Amino acid sequence: MRLFWIIISALSNMFTVLLLAPLLEGILRKLTAWVQSRQGPPLWQPYFDLLKLLGKEDLESGELPVVQQFSACLALAAPLTVAGLLPLGSSAPLQERADAILLIYLLVLCGGATLLAGLSAGSTYSLIGVSREMMTAITLEPLFVMAVVVGALNIHSFRLESVLDGSPYAAAHFPWSGLIMLGVLAFSLQAFVNRVPFDIGEAETEIMEGPLMEYSGPKLALFKYAQMVRLVIFAALFINLFLPLGNDWRFPLGLVVFWSKVMLLVAAITVIAATHARLRIDQAMRYFAGLAGISLVALVLAVCGF
Amino acid sequence: MTAQPILDAIKQKFGTAIPRADIPANNRLFVFVEPPALKPICRFLFEEQRARYVIGIGSDDRPFSGQFLVAHNFAFDPQRLLCSILTRVGPENPAVESVASVIPAANWAEREFQDLLGIQPRDHPYPKRLVLPDGWPDGVHPLRKDVPWNHCPPDYDENREFAFDEPPAGCLVVPFGPFHPTLDEPAHFRLYVEGEMVRGCEYRGFMAHRGIEKLAESVLTYNEIPMAAERICGICGCVHNVAYVQAVEQAAALAPPPRAEYIRTVMLEIERLHSHLLWVGLACHIVGFDTLFMQSFRIREPIMKAAEAISGNRKTYALCLVGGVRWEITPELKAQLRQVLDRLETEWKPVAQAVLQDRNLQIRTRGIGVTDPELVRNYGLIGPVARAAGVDIDCRRDHPYAAYDRVDFQVIVADEGDVWSRLVVRVKEVFESISIIQQCLDQMPNGPLQLSLEGELPSGRFGLSSVEAPRGESHHFVITGENNRPRRWRVRAPTYQNLQGIPAMIQDQQLADMTITLGSIDPCFSCTDRLETIDLRSGQQRVFAPEELVQLARNFRKTP
Amino acid sequence: MSFLSKIREVMICLGAGQVTLPYPVAAAEPVPERFRGRPLFNAAQCIGCAGCANNCPAREILVFDVCQEVRIMKYLGRRCTYCGRCADLCPEKAITMSREFETATQTIPDLQQNLELFMSTCQRCGRCFTEPGPLEQLMLKGYRFDALAEERWVYRSQAHLQNEPLVRDIDIELD
């Protein structure tokens, strides 16, 4: 019976994310349009886009078609699995069984899918995109790991549902480390969700979507969907880690509070994306390196109990 | 007199090699020289007289004088003089000494007349095919008068491939274009990339030929060409329109009525306004800053509306005819235009303020695509690219045309030579343009719009005209001719020169900066490519069925 | 300063409000008086002088004399640039530049206009009007008899193309 409920709640989490992700993308587009004084597409446009792409013929273009297909599936499957593990305004599906390390692995897999996609496509621009994604991933992923580790250190546990409940602030003394990590992740969130100024790997005006350049039809739909899901899960992770207030309120209220926070976060991401220019890869690396340095300080503080 | 001292200087040094020289106006000089003296004279003008190289022109003059004509045009900006050094070469195996080794800016111009007229530039440093398509047979030169304008060479070889240079060792070749989201028109750069650094490139362009020059000298008439000239470029169309008409007027010694001159000035400045706003937007789009792109387009919109109200179209104004203009600016339109300008000024000021302090934009544009005055001189770079590098040239002031000698304006100069400086120059020039239009509206005299012409235009006369397009100087060269059409019309769009500076600008820069560097010269490939039309597939259109295309796309992978 | 300029930029954006129109759904804004849209030919006013045909930069107006009395004028519209020269030159003001600009079509003949004109025999010089200037008149030195069926502009001129006396227009296959 317990297993049944775990499966049900994980599945319902996934479906919620699948259902809401395009809507959030729609809100994002509408808000961008608003900032840009435009009408903007209808709120439901992302759903139609996905349906249209899914309905197209599956063309093979690239070096390794099978791997490409696999990478497209992986790209969506990895963040969806994360969605299945996260508490989304309700308690986490896997109580006392999941480990925060699993989360880190899955998130690395998300990036890995894009790399695989680019490598197996094998065109010049996808390879440039891959090398950029790789460089970003190497400097970016540690930041998230660091945040989780700081949280785990503060609560002395790697249990998923405890880590994802404002753990960085749970230090014995005043939570300096948590606040620092909040700043670090807030300043790198744009990169996690692949938005300007850090959409370097897919820069449309430079390298034409980089790794995704060779993809069309259903495969592209999966990548686009994955992109939308990533937006939701990273927003959810950020909220669970750093802004947990109100998530555990009673059933409908917690849900409402949680999703309102997600929407606000998406709005903030949109406004930042709309008012910035894209950085160059070397500038971005320097930026991330600086953040990594700061997060190391936070780690030391967390070890010392701050 | 500014032409005389320069002519005297040339005569003093090369006296015997100059059979003839014309000074049709104070600011124009045509020197006919013997072929062997062409290179020394050009070198003398470029190196000792510090003239700016404008363009080289070849022309088939065989039906009239039995010989080919080659001209190199120079501009003496401080002396306010446009000068053309012309020489005639024999009809059999025509060849001239190449000047590209001395003046790098002549590189393309010489390759162009090699392709189109078969005039060989001897000892050219890089005599590769420039203009003609890959499959075009050797020995067929479409701009020669004995080639009909709609000639389709039967031995066109669809499968012939262009021989690109070998990339340097250790470099990956990244094809940039012909189709790329930031290239609005087709052009192909083969970038040699090492990691993320660009080590060099080869350009293969001229993919958008529409044969306007050939059409003009074989099919169109004097007053039809302005409408065609306008379609050379989608952004600076009016510039080409005015430049062509002015070149013809200068050749035929016609003086358009003053009111027409003022109206031309107003329309040219309207065009500059819209183009600058558009470019600022596009530059922002290239670096991923789409909001500013949208906002500058929003601010630009009333300008387009004003242009539409005056000329009947947002972009193709169809403004000039030889000897005048077509559209009157009535008092109501004047009032409307003033309103638009006031609104533009109040809206652009905060944007300029915000943009000029935006560090986020600066880190993407500072120190990128750097030019220095030496590079500007060697490659004949012009317009905002030159002014951003501290080279103070502006045709509106240096070679005044229309009513620019009667208005007051500043030439904006910056000195860092990078993309950021170009942005600053263009953002600030908007205010100058607004002021120019306001002055024109104040000063505009009453009078006719159109000169009434008496009889045909004289034939065999030369006309030069430089017009400052938003992105640089547009230079037109016209030889008037028979049958109500010119014998030769040569258009040198600003991008033609600026693009030649690109390889030097992107050398040892990051690949990510390639697009914004290229974008910063505001490249207009259709201007550059304007030349020869060739109906490539012998006039046949081929329509691919969808299945066929799919098949092609699939097979492409298997047949590298 | 950068942060301040970001705030300024956001203020500029928000101050502007929404400016785009839901265009294809709602009607477009009205065009100004001088707007040069699709030229409309009025057969009742046309005298068949072919001044428009001879001065069309895009060669979009064809002239064909079926017999002594009937002249067919055909406006093709396929690559008309809407320059408005035909309307300028028409001595009878039979051509007006309309306000139509939504002319996209899958079948190019939709844009065509045919005029069948009755031409009475002129007892005098045959030149019924004078164009505004010498640059417009000169084109009449040759002789026109266009190929209507092939939609091609044919002009026998005294051009110096010795091996090709017939200057042809571009053949575009219309289907």
Coordinates of C-alpha atoms in Angstrom, one line a residue, chain A residues 32 35-38 57-63 65 124-125 128 131-132 135 196-197 204-208 273-283, chain B residues 172-177 179-182 196 285-292 294-295 298 358 360-361 363-364 368 510-513 515 550 553-554 557:
Chain A
T32 CA 8.6 39.1 -22.0
V35 CA 8.3 44.2 -21.1
Q36 CA 9.0 44.5 -24.8
S37 CA 5.7 46.4 -25.5
R38 CA 4.4 43.6 -27.6
E57 CA 7.8 13.8 -39.3
D58 CA 10.7 12.4 -37.4
L59 CA 13.7 13.3 -39.6
E60 CA 17.1 11.8 -39.2
S61 CA 19.9 14.3 -39.5
G62 CA 23.1 13.8 -37.7
E63 CA 25.8 11.2 -37.1
P65 CA 20.4 8.6 -35.1
T124 CA 30.3 21.9 -36.3
Y125 CA 27.9 24.2 -34.6
I128 CA 30.8 24.3 -30.5
S131 CA 32.0 22.5 -25.7
R132 CA 30.3 25.6 -24.3
M135 CA 32.5 24.4 -19.8
V196 CA 19.9 35.1 -21.0
P197 CA 22.6 36.2 -20.0
E204 CA 20.6 31.5 -31.3
T205 CA 22.3 34.5 -32.8
E206 CA 25.8 33.1 -32.5
I207 CA 25.7 29.3 -32.9
M208 CA 22.1 28.7 -33.9
A273 CA 16.5 37.7 -19.1
A274 CA 14.7 40.4 -20.9
T275 CA 16.9 43.2 -19.7
H276 CA 20.3 41.7 -20.2
A277 CA 22.7 40.9 -23.0
R278 CA 24.2 37.5 -23.4
L279 CA 27.7 37.0 -21.9
R280 CA 30.6 35.5 -23.7
I281 CA 31.7 32.1 -22.5
D282 CA 34.9 33.3 -20.9
Q283 CA 33.1 36.1 -19.1
Chain B
L172 CA 38.8 23.8 -37.4
V173 CA 36.8 25.3 -40.3
V174 CA 33.5 26.7 -39.1
P175 CA 31.2 27.7 -42.0
F176 CA 29.4 30.9 -41.1
G177 CA 26.6 31.4 -43.5
F179 CA 22.3 31.1 -43.9
H180 CA 22.7 32.1 -40.3
P181 CA 20.2 33.8 -38.0
T182 CA 22.2 37.0 -37.7
E196 CA 36.9 29.5 -29.5
H285 CA 19.5 41.5 -30.6
I286 CA 22.8 40.0 -31.7
V287 CA 24.1 40.1 -28.2
G288 CA 20.8 38.6 -26.9
F289 CA 19.3 41.8 -25.6
D290 CA 16.0 41.6 -27.3
T291 CA 14.1 44.1 -25.2
L292 CA 16.1 47.0 -26.4
M294 CA 12.0 45.9 -29.5
Q295 CA 12.1 49.3 -27.8
R298 CA 9.0 51.0 -31.2
D358 CA 24.8 49.9 -19.5
N360 CA 26.3 44.7 -19.3
L361 CA 26.3 45.8 -23.0
I363 CA 31.4 44.1 -21.6
R364 CA 30.1 42.4 -24.7
I368 CA 35.7 43.8 -29.8
Q510 CA 36.4 34.8 -29.8
L511 CA 33.9 33.1 -32.1
A512 CA 31.1 34.5 -30.0
D513 CA 32.2 38.0 -31.0
T515 CA 28.4 38.0 -35.1
V550 CA 13.2 14.8 -47.9
A553 CA 18.1 15.8 -47.2
R554 CA 18.5 12.1 -46.2
R557 CA 24.2 12.7 -45.0

